[in-house]
Amino acid sequence: MAPLVMEGQGALINRFSTVPLPAVTGGPLISVIMPVFNSEATVIAAACSILNQTWRNLELLIVDDASNDGTWSKIQEIVARDDRVKIRRNKVNVGPYVSKNIALLEAKGDWITGQDADDWSHPQRLEHHLGAIMKNGNIIRASRTYLIRMEPDGRFDSIDQLSADRLDGVALLSPVSALFKRDFLVDELGSWDCARFGADNELISRAAFRQGKEIHIQEIVSMICLDLDGSLTNNPHFGIGKKYGLGHARRAYHRAWKSWHAESMTVDNLKYEFPPLKRNFTLPELAYVSQEAIKANMTK
């Protein structure tokens, strides 16, 4: 991965860069799904970090989850610049995972991955991630990389002991970086759980169960994720940020899906249909998304 350099002035996410890098043309199409909500300050930089990938054969699907700031106008600027971008606007706020599922219905890629509206992806993220998979003969069907969480002033969000999730005490395994082979995600796993938070890890757990082993980890730091006060991560009720710790609703959601996975999940019932016809386990109230809200967003 090319070293990071800082350019210009202004907000940190707008200054991340590298030296010019050669483009990689051809290869499988990658669909990058990016749900956004009230992200007018960061959405252009987050989107451009995908559109500036050295891996050129991609599409970026942006879903505005009923923002009430200037996010939608920023998204329209993005789509006007690049015909690889597809956008849609939810009528009702349903959270990032229902938004991802709606975008997945339109995704054309051979591989599917994600991006958040306050993330910066290294320009070689997709090239190195999918490149490593292809070198393994395409036997890998799901894979993750690492991220660094950073405060808006450039300080690391946290430094902790080495663990299964921490590469060096700073770099963390990134749920949103998960790269899925399309047929594995769509045909065998189905969709993300229709919860308002925490569903990336639930999907990764189902993927590991389905293939009988943990999903592949590519040991590269491919993303910088900003630790913003208003982000989902820092919500006091369902976040995971250092300010509030693991929110009570996220903890309850984690317990609920872990219990169902351990006690009731089988290869025959682990595929989640979308829109969902039923739930396999009860959601905490703050995670719940109504069927009516989901249906309201199914048509443009």
CSV table of C-alpha atoms in Angstrom, one decimal:
chain,number,residue,atom,x,y,z
A,1,MET,CA,0.0,0.0,0.0
A,2,ALA,CA,1.3,3.4,-0.9
A,3,PRO,CA,2.2,5.7,2.0
A,4,LEU,CA,-0.3,8.2,3.1
A,5,VAL,CA,0.4,11.9,2.5
A,6,MET,CA,-1.5,15.0,3.6
A,7,GLU,CA,-2.4,17.7,1.1
A,8,GLY,CA,-3.8,21.2,1.4
A,9,GLN,CA,-5.8,22.7,4.2
A,10,GLY,CA,-9.2,22.1,5.8
A,11,ALA,CA,-11.0,19.1,7.2
A,12,LEU,CA,-8.8,16.0,7.7
A,13,ILE,CA,-10.9,13.7,5.5
A,14,ASN,CA,-10.3,16.1,2.6
A,15,ARG,CA,-6.5,16.1,3.0
A,16,PHE,CA,-5.8,12.4,2.9
A,17,SER,CA,-3.9,11.4,-0.3
A,18,THR,CA,-1.1,9.3,-1.8
A,19,VAL,CA,1.4,9.7,-4.6
A,20,PRO,CA,-0.2,9.2,-8.1
A,21,LEU,CA,-0.8,5.4,-8.7
A,22,PRO,CA,-1.4,3.4,-11.8
A,23,ALA,CA,-4.9,2.4,-12.7
A,24,VAL,CA,-6.0,-1.2,-12.8
A,25,THR,CA,-8.4,-1.9,-15.6
A,26,GLY,CA,-10.5,-4.9,-16.4
A,27,GLY,CA,-11.2,-7.5,-13.8
A,28,PRO,CA,-14.5,-8.3,-12.0
A,29,LEU,CA,-17.0,-5.5,-11.2
A,30,ILE,CA,-17.1,-4.4,-7.6
A,31,SER,CA,-20.2,-2.9,-6.1
A,32,VAL,CA,-19.6,-0.5,-3.2
A,33,ILE,CA,-22.7,0.3,-1.2
A,34,MET,CA,-22.6,3.5,0.9
A,35,PRO,CA,-25.6,4.4,3.1
A,36,VAL,CA,-25.5,8.0,4.2
A,37,PHE,CA,-27.5,10.2,6.7
A,38,ASN,CA,-26.9,13.9,7.5
A,39,SER,CA,-23.3,13.6,6.1
A,40,GLU,CA,-23.0,16.8,4.1
A,41,ALA,CA,-19.5,17.5,5.6
A,42,THR,CA,-17.9,14.2,4.7
A,43,VAL,CA,-19.9,12.5,2.0
A,44,ILE,CA,-18.1,13.9,-1.0
A,45,ALA,CA,-14.7,13.0,0.4
A,46,ALA,CA,-15.9,9.5,1.3
A,47,ALA,CA,-17.4,8.9,-2.2
A,48,CYS,CA,-14.3,10.3,-4.0
A,49,SER,CA,-12.1,7.9,-2.0
A,50,ILE,CA,-14.0,5.1,-3.7
A,51,LEU,CA,-14.2,6.7,-7.1
A,52,ASN,CA,-10.4,7.4,-7.0
A,53,GLN,CA,-9.6,3.7,-6.4
A,54,THR,CA,-6.9,2.3,-8.6
A,55,TRP,CA,-9.4,-0.6,-9.3
A,56,ARG,CA,-11.4,1.2,-11.9
A,57,ASN,CA,-14.1,-1.4,-12.6
A,58,LEU,CA,-16.5,-0.5,-9.8
A,59,GLU,CA,-19.9,1.0,-9.2
A,60,LEU,CA,-20.8,3.2,-6.2
A,61,LEU,CA,-24.4,2.9,-4.9
A,62,ILE,CA,-25.3,5.7,-2.5
A,63,VAL,CA,-28.5,5.6,-0.5
A,64,ASP,CA,-29.5,8.8,1.3
A,65,ASP,CA,-31.5,7.6,4.3
A,66,ALA,CA,-33.9,10.5,4.5
A,67,SER,CA,-31.3,13.1,5.5
A,68,ASN,CA,-32.6,16.5,6.6
A,69,ASP,CA,-29.4,18.5,5.9
A,70,GLY,CA,-27.6,19.2,2.6
A,71,THR,CA,-26.5,15.6,2.0
A,72,TRP,CA,-28.8,15.0,-1.0
A,73,SER,CA,-27.5,18.0,-2.9
A,74,LYS,CA,-23.9,16.8,-2.2
A,75,ILE,CA,-24.8,13.4,-3.6
A,76,GLN,CA,-26.3,14.9,-6.7
A,77,GLU,CA,-22.9,16.7,-7.3
A,78,ILE,CA,-21.2,13.3,-7.0
A,79,VAL,CA,-23.4,11.5,-9.5
A,80,ALA,CA,-23.0,14.4,-12.0
A,81,ARG,CA,-19.2,13.8,-12.0
A,82,ASP,CA,-19.0,10.1,-12.5
A,83,ASP,CA,-21.3,7.7,-14.4
A,84,ARG,CA,-20.3,4.8,-12.1
A,85,VAL,CA,-22.4,6.3,-9.3
A,86,LYS,CA,-26.0,5.3,-8.7
A,87,ILE,CA,-28.1,7.2,-6.1
A,88,ARG,CA,-31.5,6.9,-4.4
A,89,ARG,CA,-33.2,8.7,-1.6
A,90,ASN,CA,-35.2,6.9,1.1
A,91,LYS,CA,-38.7,8.4,1.9
A,92,VAL,CA,-38.4,7.2,5.5
A,93,ASN,CA,-35.3,6.7,7.7
A,94,VAL,CA,-34.6,3.0,8.2
A,95,GLY,CA,-30.9,2.9,9.1
A,96,PRO,CA,-27.9,1.8,7.2
A,97,TYR,CA,-28.6,-1.9,6.8
A,98,VAL,CA,-32.1,-1.7,5.3
A,99,SER,CA,-30.5,0.9,3.0
A,100,LYS,CA,-27.8,-1.5,2.1
A,101,ASN,CA,-30.3,-4.2,1.3
A,102,ILE,CA,-32.2,-1.9,-0.9
A,103,ALA,CA,-29.0,-1.0,-2.8
A,104,LEU,CA,-28.1,-4.7,-3.0
A,105,LEU,CA,-31.2,-5.3,-5.1
A,106,GLU,CA,-29.7,-3.0,-7.7
A,107,ALA,CA,-26.0,-3.9,-7.4
A,108,LYS,CA,-24.5,-5.5,-10.5
A,109,GLY,CA,-21.1,-6.4,-9.2
A,110,ASP,CA,-19.4,-9.8,-9.0
A,111,TRP,CA,-18.2,-8.7,-5.6
A,112,ILE,CA,-20.0,-6.6,-3.0
A,113,THR,CA,-18.5,-4.4,-0.3
A,114,GLY,CA,-19.3,-1.3,1.8
A,115,GLN,CA,-18.2,2.2,2.7
A,116,ASP,CA,-19.5,4.6,5.3
A,117,ALA,CA,-20.1,8.3,4.8
A,118,ASP,CA,-17.3,9.3,7.2
A,119,ASP,CA,-14.7,6.8,5.9
A,120,TRP,CA,-11.7,7.4,3.7
A,121,SER,CA,-10.6,4.4,1.7
A,122,HIS,CA,-7.0,4.1,0.6
A,123,PRO,CA,-6.9,4.2,-3.2
A,124,GLN,CA,-5.4,0.7,-3.4
A,125,ARG,CA,-8.0,-0.8,-1.0
A,126,LEU,CA,-9.9,-2.7,-3.6
A,127,GLU,CA,-6.9,-3.5,-5.8
A,128,HIS,CA,-5.0,-5.1,-2.9
A,129,HIS,CA,-8.1,-6.7,-1.3
A,130,LEU,CA,-9.5,-8.4,-4.4
A,131,GLY,CA,-6.0,-9.0,-5.8
A,132,ALA,CA,-5.1,-11.1,-2.8
A,133,ILE,CA,-8.4,-13.1,-3.2
A,134,MET,CA,-7.7,-13.7,-6.9
A,135,LYS,CA,-4.2,-14.9,-6.1
A,136,ASN,CA,-5.7,-17.6,-4.0
A,137,GLY,CA,-7.6,-19.0,-7.0
A,138,ASN,CA,-10.9,-17.4,-6.0
A,139,ILE,CA,-11.5,-20.0,-3.3
A,140,ILE,CA,-12.2,-17.1,-0.8
A,141,ARG,CA,-15.8,-16.0,-0.8
A,142,ALA,CA,-15.7,-13.4,2.0
A,143,SER,CA,-12.8,-11.4,3.3
A,144,ARG,CA,-12.0,-8.4,5.6
A,145,THR,CA,-9.2,-5.9,6.1
A,146,TYR,CA,-8.3,-3.5,8.9
A,147,LEU,CA,-9.1,0.1,9.6
A,148,ILE,CA,-7.8,2.9,11.8
A,149,ARG,CA,-10.2,5.0,13.8
A,150,MET,CA,-9.1,8.6,13.9
A,151,GLU,CA,-10.3,11.8,15.6
A,152,PRO,CA,-11.0,14.9,13.5
A,153,ASP,CA,-7.7,16.4,14.7
A,154,GLY,CA,-5.7,13.4,13.5
A,155,ARG,CA,-5.1,11.6,16.8
A,156,PHE,CA,-5.7,7.9,16.9
A,157,ASP,CA,-9.1,7.1,18.5
A,158,SER,CA,-7.7,4.4,20.8
A,159,ILE,CA,-4.6,2.3,21.4
A,160,ASP,CA,-5.2,-1.0,23.1
A,161,GLN,CA,-3.7,-4.4,23.7
A,162,LEU,CA,-3.1,-6.8,20.8
A,163,SER,CA,-6.1,-9.1,20.3
A,164,ALA,CA,-7.8,-11.1,17.6
A,165,ASP,CA,-9.4,-7.9,16.4
A,166,ARG,CA,-6.4,-5.6,16.7
A,167,LEU,CA,-3.5,-6.0,14.3
A,168,ASP,CA,-1.0,-3.8,16.2
A,169,GLY,CA,-3.0,-2.2,19.0
A,170,VAL,CA,-4.3,0.5,16.7
A,171,ALA,CA,-5.6,-1.1,13.6
A,172,LEU,CA,-9.0,-2.8,14.0
A,173,LEU,CA,-10.7,-5.4,11.9
A,174,SER,CA,-13.2,-3.5,9.7
A,175,PRO,CA,-16.7,-4.9,9.4
A,176,VAL,CA,-17.6,-2.5,6.6
A,177,SER,CA,-14.6,-3.5,4.6
A,178,ALA,CA,-16.1,-7.1,4.2
A,179,LEU,CA,-15.9,-8.1,0.6
A,180,PHE,CA,-18.3,-10.8,-0.5
A,181,LYS,CA,-18.5,-12.8,-3.6
A,182,ARG,CA,-21.9,-11.9,-5.0
A,183,ASP,CA,-23.4,-15.4,-5.3
A,184,PHE,CA,-22.3,-16.2,-1.7
A,185,LEU,CA,-23.9,-13.1,-0.3
A,186,VAL,CA,-27.1,-13.0,-2.4
A,187,ASP,CA,-27.8,-16.7,-2.9
A,188,GLU,CA,-26.6,-18.2,0.4
A,189,LEU,CA,-26.7,-15.4,3.0
A,190,GLY,CA,-29.4,-13.3,1.4
A,191,SER,CA,-29.1,-9.9,3.1
A,192,TRP,CA,-28.1,-7.9,6.1
A,193,ASP,CA,-30.3,-8.2,9.1
A,194,CYS,CA,-32.9,-5.4,9.1
A,195,ALA,CA,-31.6,-3.8,12.3
A,196,ARG,CA,-30.6,-0.2,12.8
A,197,PHE,CA,-27.1,-1.0,14.0
A,198,GLY,CA,-24.6,-3.9,14.4
A,199,ALA,CA,-25.7,-6.0,11.5
A,200,ASP,CA,-22.3,-6.1,9.7
A,201,ASN,CA,-21.0,-8.3,12.4
A,202,GLU,CA,-24.2,-10.5,12.4
A,203,LEU,CA,-23.7,-11.0,8.7
A,204,ILE,CA,-20.0,-11.9,9.1
A,205,SER,CA,-21.0,-14.4,11.7
A,206,ARG,CA,-23.5,-16.1,9.4
A,207,ALA,CA,-20.9,-16.1,6.6
A,208,ALA,CA,-18.4,-17.9,8.9
A,209,PHE,CA,-21.1,-20.5,9.9
A,210,ARG,CA,-22.1,-21.1,6.3
A,211,GLN,CA,-18.5,-21.8,5.2
A,212,GLY,CA,-17.5,-23.6,8.4
A,213,LYS,CA,-14.6,-21.3,9.2
A,214,GLU,CA,-13.9,-17.7,10.0
A,215,ILE,CA,-13.9,-15.4,6.9
A,216,HIS,CA,-10.5,-14.6,5.4
A,217,ILE,CA,-8.5,-11.6,6.8
A,218,GLN,CA,-6.2,-9.6,4.5
A,219,GLU,CA,-3.7,-8.0,6.8
A,220,ILE,CA,-3.7,-4.5,5.3
A,221,VAL,CA,-5.0,-1.2,6.7
A,222,SER,CA,-7.3,-0.1,4.0
A,223,MET,CA,-9.5,2.5,5.6
A,224,ILE,CA,-9.5,5.5,8.0
A,225,CYS,CA,-12.7,6.0,9.8
A,226,LEU,CA,-13.4,9.3,11.5
A,227,ASP,CA,-14.6,9.4,15.1
A,228,LEU,CA,-17.3,12.0,14.8
A,229,ASP,CA,-19.5,13.0,17.7
A,230,GLY,CA,-22.8,12.6,15.7
A,231,SER,CA,-21.9,9.2,14.2
A,232,LEU,CA,-23.6,5.9,14.7
A,233,THR,CA,-20.5,4.6,16.4
A,234,ASN,CA,-20.6,7.3,19.1
A,235,ASN,CA,-24.3,7.1,19.9
A,236,PRO,CA,-24.7,6.7,23.7
A,237,HIS,CA,-27.4,4.1,23.3
A,238,PHE,CA,-26.3,1.9,20.4
A,239,GLY,CA,-22.7,2.9,19.6
A,240,ILE,CA,-19.3,1.4,20.4
A,241,GLY,CA,-17.2,4.5,20.7
A,242,LYS,CA,-14.7,5.1,23.5
A,243,LYS,CA,-16.8,8.0,25.0
A,244,TYR,CA,-19.8,5.8,26.0
A,245,GLY,CA,-18.5,2.3,25.5
A,246,LEU,CA,-20.8,-0.4,24.2
A,247,GLY,CA,-24.3,1.0,24.2
A,248,HIS,CA,-27.0,-0.9,26.0
A,249,ALA,CA,-29.2,-1.4,22.9
A,250,ARG,CA,-26.2,-2.7,20.8
A,251,ARG,CA,-25.3,-5.0,23.6
A,252,ALA,CA,-28.8,-6.4,23.7
A,253,TYR,CA,-28.8,-6.8,19.9
A,254,HIS,CA,-25.5,-8.6,20.0
A,255,ARG,CA,-26.7,-11.0,22.7
A,256,ALA,CA,-29.9,-11.7,20.7
A,257,TRP,CA,-28.2,-12.6,17.5
A,258,LYS,CA,-25.4,-14.5,19.2
A,259,SER,CA,-28.0,-16.6,21.1
A,260,TRP,CA,-30.0,-17.4,17.9
A,261,HIS,CA,-26.8,-18.3,16.0
A,262,ALA,CA,-25.6,-20.6,18.8
A,263,GLU,CA,-29.0,-22.3,19.6
A,264,SER,CA,-31.1,-22.3,16.4
A,265,MET,CA,-29.2,-21.3,13.3
A,266,THR,CA,-28.6,-24.0,10.7
A,267,VAL,CA,-27.4,-24.0,7.1
A,268,ASP,CA,-31.1,-24.3,6.1
A,269,ASN,CA,-32.4,-21.2,7.9
A,270,LEU,CA,-29.4,-18.8,7.8
A,271,LYS,CA,-30.4,-17.0,4.6
A,272,TYR,CA,-32.3,-13.8,5.3
A,273,GLU,CA,-34.8,-12.8,2.7
A,274,PHE,CA,-35.4,-9.1,1.9
A,275,PRO,CA,-37.9,-7.7,2.4
A,276,PRO,CA,-38.1,-9.9,5.5
A,277,LEU,CA,-41.2,-12.0,6.0
A,278,LYS,CA,-40.4,-12.9,9.6
A,279,ARG,CA,-37.7,-12.4,12.3
A,280,ASN,CA,-35.6,-15.2,13.8
A,281,PHE,CA,-35.0,-13.3,17.0
A,282,THR,CA,-36.4,-10.3,18.8
A,283,LEU,CA,-34.8,-6.9,18.3
A,284,PRO,CA,-34.3,-4.3,21.1
A,285,GLU,CA,-36.7,-1.5,20.5
A,286,LEU,CA,-34.0,1.0,19.3
A,287,ALA,CA,-32.9,-1.5,16.6
A,288,TYR,CA,-36.3,-2.2,15.2
A,289,VAL,CA,-37.4,-1.1,11.7
A,290,SER,CA,-41.0,-1.5,10.8
A,291,GLN,CA,-42.2,-3.4,7.7
A,292,GLU,CA,-44.2,-0.3,6.7
A,293,ALA,CA,-41.0,1.8,6.7
A,294,ILE,CA,-39.2,-0.8,4.6
A,295,LYS,CA,-42.0,-1.0,2.1
A,296,ALA,CA,-42.2,2.8,1.8
A,297,ASN,CA,-38.6,2.9,0.5
A,298,MET,CA,-38.9,0.0,-1.9
A,299,THR,CA,-40.1,2.2,-4.8
A,300,LYS,CA,-38.3,5.3,-6.0
